[in-house]
Amino acid sequence: MSFQVLREYRETGRRFDLGDPGTRARFIESMKHMEHGSRGYKDINLLAFNCFRPGGLLLTFSCSGLMPPDLFQKIVADAALDAAKRRRSSGA
């Protein structure tokens, strides 16, 4: 999946039980791209979480060798928390 596809799914209400947001793209090609790339990973995972039914399973990966695993885990966890907040506030 890509940003464009995920946005379309979100807007049309398409929901999934299992999926991969397609984060195999390298968002971080050097250390100077860490902040921008981290934002990219959060955004694509947040979009993906918003396309899942409650209890759905997200499979996500980073192909950026420079991304520390603990930072990637935090980014994905933050995206999940933000998605849950949005669901609660929208009543979905």
PDB file of N, CA, C and O in Angstrom, residues 1-10 14-25 27 44-45 47-52 57-59:
ATOM      1  N   MET A   1       0.844  -1.176   0.000  1.00  0.00           N
ATOM      2  CA  MET A   1       0.000   0.000   0.000  1.00  0.00           C
ATOM      3  C   MET A   1       0.888   1.237   0.000  1.00  0.00           C
ATOM      4  O   MET A   1       2.038   1.184   0.363  1.00  0.00           O
ATOM      5  N   SER A   2       0.315   2.330  -0.385  1.00  0.00           N
ATOM      6  CA  SER A   2       1.054   3.587  -0.397  1.00  0.00           C
ATOM      7  C   SER A   2       0.244   4.651   0.337  1.00  0.00           C
ATOM      8  O   SER A   2      -0.912   4.426   0.700  1.00  0.00           O
ATOM      9  N   PHE A   3       0.854   5.805   0.521  1.00  0.00           N
ATOM     10  CA  PHE A   3       0.136   6.902   1.181  1.00  0.00           C
ATOM     11  C   PHE A   3      -1.177   7.187   0.454  1.00  0.00           C
ATOM     12  O   PHE A   3      -2.222   7.325   1.074  1.00  0.00           O
ATOM     13  N   GLN A   4      -1.115   7.289  -0.864  1.00  0.00           N
ATOM     14  CA  GLN A   4      -2.295   7.633  -1.647  1.00  0.00           C
ATOM     15  C   GLN A   4      -3.390   6.577  -1.496  1.00  0.00           C
ATOM     16  O   GLN A   4      -4.556   6.914  -1.277  1.00  0.00           O
ATOM     17  N   VAL A   5      -3.021   5.320  -1.577  1.00  0.00           N
ATOM     18  CA  VAL A   5      -3.995   4.233  -1.448  1.00  0.00           C
ATOM     19  C   VAL A   5      -4.587   4.219  -0.041  1.00  0.00           C
ATOM     20  O   VAL A   5      -5.805   4.087   0.126  1.00  0.00           O
ATOM     21  N   LEU A   6      -3.755   4.373   0.969  1.00  0.00           N
ATOM     22  CA  LEU A   6      -4.249   4.376   2.347  1.00  0.00           C
ATOM     23  C   LEU A   6      -5.193   5.550   2.608  1.00  0.00           C
ATOM     24  O   LEU A   6      -6.203   5.397   3.293  1.00  0.00           O
ATOM     25  N   ARG A   7      -4.873   6.709   2.051  1.00  0.00           N
ATOM     26  CA  ARG A   7      -5.777   7.858   2.210  1.00  0.00           C
ATOM     27  C   ARG A   7      -7.126   7.580   1.550  1.00  0.00           C
ATOM     28  O   ARG A   7      -8.179   7.918   2.100  1.00  0.00           O
ATOM     29  N   GLU A   8      -7.088   6.974   0.377  1.00  0.00           N
ATOM     30  CA  GLU A   8      -8.329   6.622  -0.320  1.00  0.00           C
ATOM     31  C   GLU A   8      -9.143   5.629   0.507  1.00  0.00           C
ATOM     32  O   GLU A   8     -10.356   5.793   0.663  1.00  0.00           O
ATOM     33  N   TYR A   9      -8.493   4.617   1.046  1.00  0.00           N
ATOM     34  CA  TYR A   9      -9.187   3.632   1.881  1.00  0.00           C
ATOM     35  C   TYR A   9      -9.794   4.293   3.118  1.00  0.00           C
ATOM     36  O   TYR A   9     -10.916   3.996   3.497  1.00  0.00           O
ATOM     37  N   ARG A  10      -9.041   5.183   3.739  1.00  0.00           N
ATOM     38  CA  ARG A  10      -9.543   5.881   4.923  1.00  0.00           C
ATOM     39  C   ARG A  10     -10.789   6.694   4.578  1.00  0.00           C
ATOM     40  O   ARG A  10     -11.790   6.650   5.291  1.00  0.00           O
ATOM     41  N   ARG A  14     -12.965   1.913   3.809  1.00  0.00           N
ATOM     42  CA  ARG A  14     -12.522   0.528   3.590  1.00  0.00           C
ATOM     43  C   ARG A  14     -11.709   0.082   4.800  1.00  0.00           C
ATOM     44  O   ARG A  14     -10.807   0.785   5.242  1.00  0.00           O
ATOM     45  N   ARG A  15     -12.022  -1.104   5.340  1.00  0.00           N
ATOM     46  CA  ARG A  15     -11.377  -1.594   6.557  1.00  0.00           C
ATOM     47  C   ARG A  15     -10.837  -3.007   6.352  1.00  0.00           C
ATOM     48  O   ARG A  15     -11.382  -3.784   5.581  1.00  0.00           O
ATOM     49  N   PHE A  16      -9.777  -3.303   7.094  1.00  0.00           N
ATOM     50  CA  PHE A  16      -9.086  -4.581   6.967  1.00  0.00           C
ATOM     51  C   PHE A  16      -8.863  -5.226   8.325  1.00  0.00           C
ATOM     52  O   PHE A  16      -8.870  -4.550   9.349  1.00  0.00           O
ATOM     53  N   ASP A  17      -8.640  -6.531   8.305  1.00  0.00           N
ATOM     54  CA  ASP A  17      -8.273  -7.272   9.510  1.00  0.00           C
ATOM     55  C   ASP A  17      -6.764  -7.506   9.576  1.00  0.00           C
ATOM     56  O   ASP A  17      -6.212  -7.687  10.649  1.00  0.00           O
ATOM     57  N   LEU A  18      -6.103  -7.528   8.427  1.00  0.00           N
ATOM     58  CA  LEU A  18      -4.681  -7.842   8.343  1.00  0.00           C
ATOM     59  C   LEU A  18      -4.091  -7.043   7.193  1.00  0.00           C
ATOM     60  O   LEU A  18      -4.714  -6.926   6.137  1.00  0.00           O
ATOM     61  N   GLY A  19      -2.896  -6.496   7.386  1.00  0.00           N
ATOM     62  CA  GLY A  19      -2.288  -5.768   6.285  1.00  0.00           C
ATOM     63  C   GLY A  19      -0.905  -5.247   6.582  1.00  0.00           C
ATOM     64  O   GLY A  19      -0.428  -5.262   7.714  1.00  0.00           O
ATOM     65  N   ASP A  20      -0.266  -4.781   5.516  1.00  0.00           N
ATOM     66  CA  ASP A  20       1.077  -4.213   5.540  1.00  0.00           C
ATOM     67  C   ASP A  20       0.986  -2.861   4.840  1.00  0.00           C
ATOM     68  O   ASP A  20       0.565  -2.800   3.692  1.00  0.00           O
ATOM     69  N   PRO A  21       1.345  -1.774   5.520  1.00  0.00           N
ATOM     70  CA  PRO A  21       1.204  -0.465   4.894  1.00  0.00           C
ATOM     71  C   PRO A  21       2.224  -0.182   3.794  1.00  0.00           C
ATOM     72  O   PRO A  21       2.209   0.880   3.192  1.00  0.00           O
ATOM     73  N   GLY A  22       3.108  -1.114   3.527  1.00  0.00           N
ATOM     74  CA  GLY A  22       4.062  -0.915   2.436  1.00  0.00           C
ATOM     75  C   GLY A  22       5.233  -0.042   2.805  1.00  0.00           C
ATOM     76  O   GLY A  22       5.676   0.789   2.016  1.00  0.00           O
ATOM     77  N   THR A  23       5.766  -0.213   3.992  1.00  0.00           N
ATOM     78  CA  THR A  23       6.877   0.624   4.446  1.00  0.00           C
ATOM     79  C   THR A  23       8.231   0.071   4.013  1.00  0.00           C
ATOM     80  O   THR A  23       9.238   0.360   4.620  1.00  0.00           O
ATOM     81  N   ARG A  24       8.242  -0.702   2.953  1.00  0.00           N
ATOM     82  CA  ARG A  24       9.523  -1.234   2.488  1.00  0.00           C
ATOM     83  C   ARG A  24      10.375  -0.166   1.801  1.00  0.00           C
ATOM     84  O   ARG A  24      11.521  -0.391   1.490  1.00  0.00           O
ATOM     85  N   ALA A  25       9.791   0.994   1.585  1.00  0.00           N
ATOM     86  CA  ALA A  25      10.576   2.105   1.047  1.00  0.00           C
ATOM     87  C   ALA A  25      11.521   2.614   2.131  1.00  0.00           C
ATOM     88  O   ALA A  25      11.168   2.633   3.297  1.00  0.00           O
ATOM     89  N   PHE A  27      12.816   5.414   4.025  1.00  0.00           N
ATOM     90  CA  PHE A  27      12.540   6.815   4.299  1.00  0.00           C
ATOM     91  C   PHE A  27      13.777   7.521   4.829  1.00  0.00           C
ATOM     92  O   PHE A  27      13.803   8.742   4.883  1.00  0.00           O
ATOM     93  N   ILE A  44       2.592   6.897   7.696  1.00  0.00           N
ATOM     94  CA  ILE A  44       2.072   5.755   6.937  1.00  0.00           C
ATOM     95  C   ILE A  44       1.471   4.708   7.870  1.00  0.00           C
ATOM     96  O   ILE A  44       0.452   4.092   7.559  1.00  0.00           O
ATOM     97  N   ASN A  45       2.070   4.535   9.048  1.00  0.00           N
ATOM     98  CA  ASN A  45       1.500   3.571   9.994  1.00  0.00           C
ATOM     99  C   ASN A  45       0.208   4.091  10.613  1.00  0.00           C
ATOM    100  O   ASN A  45      -0.732   3.322  10.821  1.00  0.00           O
ATOM    101  N   LEU A  47      -1.950   6.084   9.100  1.00  0.00           N
ATOM    102  CA  LEU A  47      -2.944   5.861   8.048  1.00  0.00           C
ATOM    103  C   LEU A  47      -3.389   4.400   8.030  1.00  0.00           C
ATOM    104  O   LEU A  47      -4.580   4.104   7.915  1.00  0.00           O
ATOM    105  N   ALA A  48      -2.430   3.495   8.135  1.00  0.00           N
ATOM    106  CA  ALA A  48      -2.765   2.072   8.113  1.00  0.00           C
ATOM    107  C   ALA A  48      -3.629   1.685   9.308  1.00  0.00           C
ATOM    108  O   ALA A  48      -4.644   0.995   9.145  1.00  0.00           O
ATOM    109  N   PHE A  49      -3.257   2.125  10.498  1.00  0.00           N
ATOM    110  CA  PHE A  49      -4.066   1.813  11.684  1.00  0.00           C
ATOM    111  C   PHE A  49      -5.496   2.313  11.517  1.00  0.00           C
ATOM    112  O   PHE A  49      -6.439   1.674  11.976  1.00  0.00           O
ATOM    113  N   ASN A  50      -5.674   3.445  10.852  1.00  0.00           N
ATOM    114  CA  ASN A  50      -7.013   3.988  10.647  1.00  0.00           C
ATOM    115  C   ASN A  50      -7.826   3.199   9.627  1.00  0.00           C
ATOM    116  O   ASN A  50      -9.019   3.445   9.475  1.00  0.00           O
ATOM    117  N   CYS A  51      -7.190   2.273   8.934  1.00  0.00           N
ATOM    118  CA  CYS A  51      -7.887   1.437   7.949  1.00  0.00           C
ATOM    119  C   CYS A  51      -8.162   0.035   8.481  1.00  0.00           C
ATOM    120  O   CYS A  51      -8.590  -0.838   7.724  1.00  0.00           O
ATOM    121  N   PHE A  52      -7.910  -0.182   9.761  1.00  0.00           N
ATOM    122  CA  PHE A  52      -8.104  -1.507  10.346  1.00  0.00           C
ATOM    123  C   PHE A  52      -9.339  -1.558  11.215  1.00  0.00           C
ATOM    124  O   PHE A  52      -9.682  -0.600  11.889  1.00  0.00           O
ATOM    125  N   LEU A  57      -4.655  -6.783  12.622  1.00  0.00           N
ATOM    126  CA  LEU A  57      -3.229  -7.038  12.797  1.00  0.00           C
ATOM    127  C   LEU A  57      -2.434  -6.306  11.727  1.00  0.00           C
ATOM    128  O   LEU A  57      -2.628  -6.534  10.534  1.00  0.00           O
ATOM    129  N   LEU A  58      -1.572  -5.407  12.153  1.00  0.00           N
ATOM    130  CA  LEU A  58      -0.713  -4.647  11.251  1.00  0.00           C
ATOM    131  C   LEU A  58       0.668  -5.276  11.221  1.00  0.00           C
ATOM    132  O   LEU A  58       1.275  -5.507  12.269  1.00  0.00           O
ATOM    133  N   LEU A  59       1.164  -5.549  10.036  1.00  0.00           N
ATOM    134  CA  LEU A  59       2.531  -6.029   9.842  1.00  0.00           C
ATOM    135  C   LEU A  59       3.298  -4.865   9.227  1.00  0.00           C
ATOM    136  O   LEU A  59       2.952  -4.411   8.144  1.00  0.00           O
TER     137      LEU A  59
END
